[in-house]
mmCIF file of C-alpha atoms in Angstrom:
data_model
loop_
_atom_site.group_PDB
_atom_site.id
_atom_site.type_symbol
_atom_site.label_atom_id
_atom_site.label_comp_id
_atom_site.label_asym_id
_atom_site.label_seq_id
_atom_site.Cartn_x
_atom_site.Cartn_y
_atom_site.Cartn_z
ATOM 1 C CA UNK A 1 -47.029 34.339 11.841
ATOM 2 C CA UNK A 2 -47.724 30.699 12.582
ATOM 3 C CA UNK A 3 -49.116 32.286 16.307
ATOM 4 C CA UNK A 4 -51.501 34.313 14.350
ATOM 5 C CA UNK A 5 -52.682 31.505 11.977
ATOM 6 C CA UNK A 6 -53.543 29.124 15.402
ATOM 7 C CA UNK A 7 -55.136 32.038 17.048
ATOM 8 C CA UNK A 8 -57.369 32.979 13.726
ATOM 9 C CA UNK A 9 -58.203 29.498 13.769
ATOM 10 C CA UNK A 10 -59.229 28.873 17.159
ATOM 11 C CA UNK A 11 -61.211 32.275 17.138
ATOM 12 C CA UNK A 12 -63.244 30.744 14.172
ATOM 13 C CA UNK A 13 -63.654 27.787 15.603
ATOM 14 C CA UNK A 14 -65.109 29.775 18.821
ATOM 15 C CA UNK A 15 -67.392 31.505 16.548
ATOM 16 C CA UNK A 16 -69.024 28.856 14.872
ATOM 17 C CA UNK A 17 -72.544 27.579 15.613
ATOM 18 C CA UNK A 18 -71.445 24.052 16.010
ATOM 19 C CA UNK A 19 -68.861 24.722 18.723
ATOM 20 C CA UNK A 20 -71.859 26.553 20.934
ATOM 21 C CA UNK A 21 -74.031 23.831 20.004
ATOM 22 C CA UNK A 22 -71.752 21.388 21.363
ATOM 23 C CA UNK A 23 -71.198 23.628 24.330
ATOM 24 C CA UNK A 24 -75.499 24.330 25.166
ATOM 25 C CA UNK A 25 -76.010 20.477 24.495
ATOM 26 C CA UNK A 26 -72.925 19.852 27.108
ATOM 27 C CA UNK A 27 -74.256 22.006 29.633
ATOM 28 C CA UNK A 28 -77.646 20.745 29.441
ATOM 29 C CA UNK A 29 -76.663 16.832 29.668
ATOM 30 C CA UNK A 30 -74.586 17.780 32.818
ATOM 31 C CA UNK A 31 -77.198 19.996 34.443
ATOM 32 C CA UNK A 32 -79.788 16.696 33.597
ATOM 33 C CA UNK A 33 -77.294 14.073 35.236
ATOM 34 C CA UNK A 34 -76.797 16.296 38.229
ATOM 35 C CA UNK A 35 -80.390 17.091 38.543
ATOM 36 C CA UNK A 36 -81.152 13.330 38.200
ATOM 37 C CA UNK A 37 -78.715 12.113 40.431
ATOM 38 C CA UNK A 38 -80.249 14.850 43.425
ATOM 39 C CA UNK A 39 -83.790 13.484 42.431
ATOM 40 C CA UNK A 40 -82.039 10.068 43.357
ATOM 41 C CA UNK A 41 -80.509 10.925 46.274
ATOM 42 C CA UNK A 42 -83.505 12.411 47.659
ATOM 43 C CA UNK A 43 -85.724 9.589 47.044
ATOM 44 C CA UNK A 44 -83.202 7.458 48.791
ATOM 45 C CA UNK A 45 -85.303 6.832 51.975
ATOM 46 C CA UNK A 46 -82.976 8.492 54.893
ATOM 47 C CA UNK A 47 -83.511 7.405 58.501
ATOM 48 C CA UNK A 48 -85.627 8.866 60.502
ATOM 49 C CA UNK A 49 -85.306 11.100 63.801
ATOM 50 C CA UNK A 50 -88.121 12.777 64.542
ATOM 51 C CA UNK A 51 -91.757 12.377 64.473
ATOM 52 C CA UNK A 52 -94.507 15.382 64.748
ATOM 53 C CA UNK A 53 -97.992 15.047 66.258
ATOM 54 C CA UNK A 54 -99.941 16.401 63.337
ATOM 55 C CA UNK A 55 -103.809 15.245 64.367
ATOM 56 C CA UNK A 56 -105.701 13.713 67.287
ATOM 57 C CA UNK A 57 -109.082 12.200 66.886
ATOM 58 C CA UNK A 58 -111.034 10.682 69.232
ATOM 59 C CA UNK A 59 -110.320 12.061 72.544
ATOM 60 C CA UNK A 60 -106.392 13.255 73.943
ATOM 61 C CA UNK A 61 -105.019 9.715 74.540
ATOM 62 C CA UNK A 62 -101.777 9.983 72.909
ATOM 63 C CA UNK A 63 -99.038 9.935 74.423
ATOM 64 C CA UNK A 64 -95.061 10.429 73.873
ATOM 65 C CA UNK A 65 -93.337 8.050 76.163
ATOM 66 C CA UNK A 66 -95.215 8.840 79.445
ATOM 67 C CA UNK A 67 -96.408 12.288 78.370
ATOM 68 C CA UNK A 68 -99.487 12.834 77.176
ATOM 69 C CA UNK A 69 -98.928 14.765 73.315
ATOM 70 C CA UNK A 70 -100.854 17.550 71.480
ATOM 71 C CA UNK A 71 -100.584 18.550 68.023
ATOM 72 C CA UNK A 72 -97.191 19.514 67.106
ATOM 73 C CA UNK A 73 -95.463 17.921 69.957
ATOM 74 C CA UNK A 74 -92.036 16.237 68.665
ATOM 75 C CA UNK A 75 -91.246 12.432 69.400
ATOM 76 C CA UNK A 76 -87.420 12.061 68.804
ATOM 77 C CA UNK A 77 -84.945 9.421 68.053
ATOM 78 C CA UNK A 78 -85.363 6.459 70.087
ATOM 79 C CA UNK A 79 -89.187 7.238 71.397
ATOM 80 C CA UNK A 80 -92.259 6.029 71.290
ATOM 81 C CA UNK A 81 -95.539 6.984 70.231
ATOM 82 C CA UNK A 82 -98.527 5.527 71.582
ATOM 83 C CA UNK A 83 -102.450 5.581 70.906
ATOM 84 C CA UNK A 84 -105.198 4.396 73.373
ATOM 85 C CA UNK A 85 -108.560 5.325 72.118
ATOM 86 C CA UNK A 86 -107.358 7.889 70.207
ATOM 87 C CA UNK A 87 -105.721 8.103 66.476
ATOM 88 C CA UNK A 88 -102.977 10.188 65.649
ATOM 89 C CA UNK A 89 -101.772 11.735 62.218
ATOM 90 C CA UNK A 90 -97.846 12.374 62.204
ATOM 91 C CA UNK A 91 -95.280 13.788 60.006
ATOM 92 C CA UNK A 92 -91.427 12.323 59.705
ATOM 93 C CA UNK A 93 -88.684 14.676 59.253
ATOM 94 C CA UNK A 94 -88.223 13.371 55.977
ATOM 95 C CA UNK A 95 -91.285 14.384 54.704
ATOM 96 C CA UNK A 96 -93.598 11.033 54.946
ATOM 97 C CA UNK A 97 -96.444 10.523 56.915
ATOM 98 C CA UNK A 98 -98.236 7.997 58.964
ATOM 99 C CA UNK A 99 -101.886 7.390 60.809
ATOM 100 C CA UNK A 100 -101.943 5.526 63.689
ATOM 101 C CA UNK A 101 -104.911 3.578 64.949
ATOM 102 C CA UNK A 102 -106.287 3.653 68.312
ATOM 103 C CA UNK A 103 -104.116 1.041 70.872
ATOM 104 C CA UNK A 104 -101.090 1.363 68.541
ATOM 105 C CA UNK A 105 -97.383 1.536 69.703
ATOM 106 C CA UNK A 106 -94.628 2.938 66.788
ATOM 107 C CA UNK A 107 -90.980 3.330 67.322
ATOM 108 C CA UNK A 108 -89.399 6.223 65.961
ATOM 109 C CA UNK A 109 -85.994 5.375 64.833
ATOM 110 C CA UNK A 110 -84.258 3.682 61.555
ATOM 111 C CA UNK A 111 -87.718 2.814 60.335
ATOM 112 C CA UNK A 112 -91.307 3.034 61.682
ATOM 113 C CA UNK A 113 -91.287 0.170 64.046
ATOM 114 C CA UNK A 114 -94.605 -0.899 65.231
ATOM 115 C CA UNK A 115 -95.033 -2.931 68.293
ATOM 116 C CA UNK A 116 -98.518 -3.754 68.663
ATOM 117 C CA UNK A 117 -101.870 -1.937 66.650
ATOM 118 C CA UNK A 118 -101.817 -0.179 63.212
ATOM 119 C CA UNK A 119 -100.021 2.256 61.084
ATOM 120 C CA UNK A 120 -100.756 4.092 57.806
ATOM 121 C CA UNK A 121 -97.544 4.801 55.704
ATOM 122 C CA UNK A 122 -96.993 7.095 53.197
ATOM 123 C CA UNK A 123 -93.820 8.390 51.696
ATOM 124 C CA UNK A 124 -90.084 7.571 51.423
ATOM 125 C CA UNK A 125 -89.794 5.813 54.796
ATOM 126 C CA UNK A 126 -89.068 2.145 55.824
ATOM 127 C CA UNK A 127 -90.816 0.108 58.245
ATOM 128 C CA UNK A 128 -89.935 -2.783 61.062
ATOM 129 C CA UNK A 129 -92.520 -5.038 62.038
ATOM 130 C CA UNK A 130 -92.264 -8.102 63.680
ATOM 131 C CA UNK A 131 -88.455 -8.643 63.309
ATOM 132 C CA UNK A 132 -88.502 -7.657 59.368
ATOM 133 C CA UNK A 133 -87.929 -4.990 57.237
ATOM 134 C CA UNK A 134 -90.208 -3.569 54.935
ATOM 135 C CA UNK A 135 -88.157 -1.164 52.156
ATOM 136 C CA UNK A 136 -90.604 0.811 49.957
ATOM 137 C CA UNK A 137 -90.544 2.391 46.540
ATOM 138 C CA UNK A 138 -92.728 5.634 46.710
ATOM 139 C CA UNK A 139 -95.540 3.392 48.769
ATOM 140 C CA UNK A 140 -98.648 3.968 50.590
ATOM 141 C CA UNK A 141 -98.710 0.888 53.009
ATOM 142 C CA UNK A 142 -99.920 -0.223 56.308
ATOM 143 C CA UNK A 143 -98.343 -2.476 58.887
ATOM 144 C CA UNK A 144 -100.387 -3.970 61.484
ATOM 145 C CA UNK A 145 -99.542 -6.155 64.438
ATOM 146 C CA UNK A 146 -101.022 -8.621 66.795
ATOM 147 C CA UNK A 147 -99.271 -10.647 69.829
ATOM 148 C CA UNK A 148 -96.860 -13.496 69.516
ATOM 149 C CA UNK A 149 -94.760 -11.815 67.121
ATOM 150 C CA UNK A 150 -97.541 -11.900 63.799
ATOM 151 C CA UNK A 151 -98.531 -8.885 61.608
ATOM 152 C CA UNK A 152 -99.554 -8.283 58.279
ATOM 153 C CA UNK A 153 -98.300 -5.762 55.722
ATOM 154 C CA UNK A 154 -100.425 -3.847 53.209
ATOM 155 C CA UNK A 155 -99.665 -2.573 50.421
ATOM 156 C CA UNK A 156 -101.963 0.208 48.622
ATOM 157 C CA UNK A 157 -99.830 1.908 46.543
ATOM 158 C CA UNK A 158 -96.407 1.173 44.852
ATOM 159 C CA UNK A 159 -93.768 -1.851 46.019
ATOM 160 C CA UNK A 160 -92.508 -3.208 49.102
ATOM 161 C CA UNK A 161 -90.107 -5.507 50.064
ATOM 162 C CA UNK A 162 -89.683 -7.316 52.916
ATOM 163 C CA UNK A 163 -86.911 -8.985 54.138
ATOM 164 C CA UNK A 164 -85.495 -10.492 57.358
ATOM 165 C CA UNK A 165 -84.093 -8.229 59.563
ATOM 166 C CA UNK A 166 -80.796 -10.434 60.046
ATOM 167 C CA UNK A 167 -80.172 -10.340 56.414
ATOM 168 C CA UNK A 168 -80.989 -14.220 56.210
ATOM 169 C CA UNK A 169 -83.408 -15.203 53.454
ATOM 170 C CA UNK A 170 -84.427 -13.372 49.828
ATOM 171 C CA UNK A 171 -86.482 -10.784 49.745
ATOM 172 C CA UNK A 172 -90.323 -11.043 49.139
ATOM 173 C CA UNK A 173 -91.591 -8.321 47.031
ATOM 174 C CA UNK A 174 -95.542 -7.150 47.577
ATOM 175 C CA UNK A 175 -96.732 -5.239 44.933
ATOM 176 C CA UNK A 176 -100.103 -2.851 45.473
ATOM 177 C CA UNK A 177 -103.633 -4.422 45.842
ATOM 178 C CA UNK A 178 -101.080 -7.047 47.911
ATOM 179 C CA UNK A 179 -100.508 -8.401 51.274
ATOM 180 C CA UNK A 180 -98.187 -10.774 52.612
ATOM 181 C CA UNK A 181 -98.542 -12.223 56.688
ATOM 182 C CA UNK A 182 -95.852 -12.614 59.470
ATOM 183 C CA UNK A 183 -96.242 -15.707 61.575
ATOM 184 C CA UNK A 184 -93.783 -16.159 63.857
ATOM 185 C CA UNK A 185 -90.949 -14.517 62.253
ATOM 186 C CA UNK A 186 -92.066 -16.566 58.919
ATOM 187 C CA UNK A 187 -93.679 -14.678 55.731
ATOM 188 C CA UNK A 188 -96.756 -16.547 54.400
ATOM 189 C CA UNK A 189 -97.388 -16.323 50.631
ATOM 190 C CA UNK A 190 -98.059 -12.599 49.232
ATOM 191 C CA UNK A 191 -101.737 -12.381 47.811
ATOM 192 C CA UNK A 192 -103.732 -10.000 46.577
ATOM 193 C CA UNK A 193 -106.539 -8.485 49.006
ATOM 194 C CA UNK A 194 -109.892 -9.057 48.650
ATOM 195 C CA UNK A 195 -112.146 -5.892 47.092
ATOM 196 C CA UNK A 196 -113.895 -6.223 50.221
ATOM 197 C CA UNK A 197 -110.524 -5.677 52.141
ATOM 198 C CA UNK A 198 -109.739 -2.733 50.589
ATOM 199 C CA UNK A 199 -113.168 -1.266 50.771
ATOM 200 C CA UNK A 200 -112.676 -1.551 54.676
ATOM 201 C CA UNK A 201 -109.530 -0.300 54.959
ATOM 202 C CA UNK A 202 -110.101 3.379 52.919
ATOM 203 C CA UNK A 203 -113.622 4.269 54.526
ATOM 204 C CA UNK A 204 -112.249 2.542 57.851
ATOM 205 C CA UNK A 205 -110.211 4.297 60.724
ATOM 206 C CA UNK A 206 -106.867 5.230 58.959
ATOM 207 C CA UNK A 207 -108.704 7.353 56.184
ATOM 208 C CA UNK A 208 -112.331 8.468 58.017
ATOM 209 C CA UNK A 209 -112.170 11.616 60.117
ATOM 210 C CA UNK A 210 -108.694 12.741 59.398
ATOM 211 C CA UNK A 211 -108.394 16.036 57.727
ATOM 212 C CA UNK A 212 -105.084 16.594 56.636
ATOM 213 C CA UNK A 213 -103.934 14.675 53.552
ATOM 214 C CA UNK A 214 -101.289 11.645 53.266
ATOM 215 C CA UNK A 215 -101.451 12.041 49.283
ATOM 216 C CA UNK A 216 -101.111 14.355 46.617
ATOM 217 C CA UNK A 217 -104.652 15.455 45.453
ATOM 218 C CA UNK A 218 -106.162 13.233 43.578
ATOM 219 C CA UNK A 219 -103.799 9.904 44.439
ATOM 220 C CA UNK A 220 -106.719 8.030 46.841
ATOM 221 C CA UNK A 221 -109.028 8.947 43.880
ATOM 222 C CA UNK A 222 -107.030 7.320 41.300
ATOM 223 C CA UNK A 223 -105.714 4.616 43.623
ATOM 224 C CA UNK A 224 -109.933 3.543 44.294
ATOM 225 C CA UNK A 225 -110.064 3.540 40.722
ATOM 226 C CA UNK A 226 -107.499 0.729 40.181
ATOM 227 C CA UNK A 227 -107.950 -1.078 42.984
ATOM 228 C CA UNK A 228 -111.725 -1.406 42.778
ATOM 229 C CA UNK A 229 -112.731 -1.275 39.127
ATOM 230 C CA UNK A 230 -116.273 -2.386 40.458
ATOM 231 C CA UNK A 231 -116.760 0.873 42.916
ATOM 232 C CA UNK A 232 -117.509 4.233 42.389
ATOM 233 C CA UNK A 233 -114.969 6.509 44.032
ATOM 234 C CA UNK A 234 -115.153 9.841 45.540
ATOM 235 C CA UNK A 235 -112.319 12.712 45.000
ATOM 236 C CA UNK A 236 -111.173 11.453 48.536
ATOM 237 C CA UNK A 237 -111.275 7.856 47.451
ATOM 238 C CA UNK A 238 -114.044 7.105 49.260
ATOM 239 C CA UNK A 239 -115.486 3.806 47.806
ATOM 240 C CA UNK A 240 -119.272 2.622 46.579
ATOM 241 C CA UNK A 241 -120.558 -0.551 44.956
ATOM 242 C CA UNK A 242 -121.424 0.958 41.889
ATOM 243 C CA UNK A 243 -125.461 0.589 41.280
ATOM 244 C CA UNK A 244 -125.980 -1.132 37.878
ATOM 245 C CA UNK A 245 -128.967 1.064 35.428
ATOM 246 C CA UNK A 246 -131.733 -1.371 34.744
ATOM 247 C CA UNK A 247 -132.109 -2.088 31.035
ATOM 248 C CA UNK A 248 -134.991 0.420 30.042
ATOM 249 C CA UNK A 249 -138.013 -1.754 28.651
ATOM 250 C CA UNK A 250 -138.164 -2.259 25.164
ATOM 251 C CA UNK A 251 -142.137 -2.281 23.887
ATOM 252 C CA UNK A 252 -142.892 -6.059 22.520
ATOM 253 C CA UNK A 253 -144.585 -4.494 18.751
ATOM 254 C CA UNK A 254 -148.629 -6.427 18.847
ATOM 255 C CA UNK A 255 -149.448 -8.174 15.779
ATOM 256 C CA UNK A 256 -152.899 -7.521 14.007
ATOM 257 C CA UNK A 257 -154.983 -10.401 14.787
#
């Protein structure tokens, strides 16, 4: 009898609406913490192991070690990518994407490592320039380089930091619209870049000619739109001084006499 009175129980406990309530709001807080913590884990920025030719503008000089590449030719671990008067557009097996410049030299391997010229960044995907490391935070950056171990990095869209390769030193954080310089394995101040800056660098040659996209639809747009409050944009983030309208003439009223 007692049996009978715990199983009755229990089965009316089953049958209530509270008990499935707690049960649908348990399932859907553990489905949420799993899905959040995947989300997490794949915005973690993984290393990278393989880079794929995606455009060439400007003539056929690009080149995979020694070999001369051609869209969708694969640069692996380890290799290097380089641009003479050409540009390149690559993808990353992670998903990001970069634009090289013409006379530009980028190791594939834990990070983009450029060695001398320009790079475009976008996406989950670290970069290595002049013996630091540049961590990013869903970013649309660019790392340049020049001899004797100097280089700037860009930042367009979303947060960097940059920090010494060796782990010595705090990290300097560069926030979009900023830029902070490398001189001789020093960073220089972060400041913000001028309008004018920015102007040349999205009609210049990591943005003009190339026809596959780096960005969601719409991001350049809206990125223009921030950065350069005194521009018109286009849908591709084209920049334009905006024109001001002339004040339309007001008629001065003549007084009888």
């Amino acid at each position: 009898m007692l049996t009978f009175s715990l199983f009755s129980g229990f089965s009316g406990w089953f049958q209530s609406p509270r008990y499935w309530r707690r049960i649908l709001t348990g399932l859907i807080i553990g489905f949420c913490l799993v899905f959040s913590t995947g989300l997490f884990q794949q915005s973690t920025v993984a290393q990278i192991n393989l880079a794929i030719i995606q455009e060439i503008l400007d003539g056929d000089q690009v080149f995979i070690q020694d070999n001369q590449a051609k869209v969708e030719d694969q640069a692996e671990f380890g290799q290097i990518v380089l641009t003479k008067k050409s540009r390149a557009g690559v993808i990353f097996n992670n998903g990001a994407a970069g634009r090289m410049d013409a006379n530009s030299v980028v190791t594939v391997g834990q990070c983009v490592e450029i060695k001398q010229g320009q790079i475009l960044v976008s996406g989950p995907i670290n970069g290595c320039i002049a013996g630091f490391t540049v961590g990013v935070q869903g970013t649309i950056y660019i790392l340049e380089t020049t001899d004797n171990n100097t280089g700037n990095v860009k930042v367009l869209e979303g947060t960097v930091q940059v920090s010494s390769s060796d782990g010595t030193g705090e990290p300097v954080e560069v926030k979009e619209g900023e830029k902070v310089s490398v001189l001789q394995g020093i960073l220089s101040q972060v400041i913000p870049m001028t309008p004018e800056e920015i102007v040349s660098i999205l009609s210049g040659r990591l943005f003009s000619g190339f026809t596959i996209p780096v960005t969601p639809e719409g991001a350049l747009y809206s990125l223009c739109s921030r950065l350069l409050p005194g521009f018109s944009c286009s849908t591709s983030g084209i920049p334009t001084p905006s024109i001001p309208t002339p004040p339309v003439p007001v008629p001065i009223p003549r007084l009888p006499f």
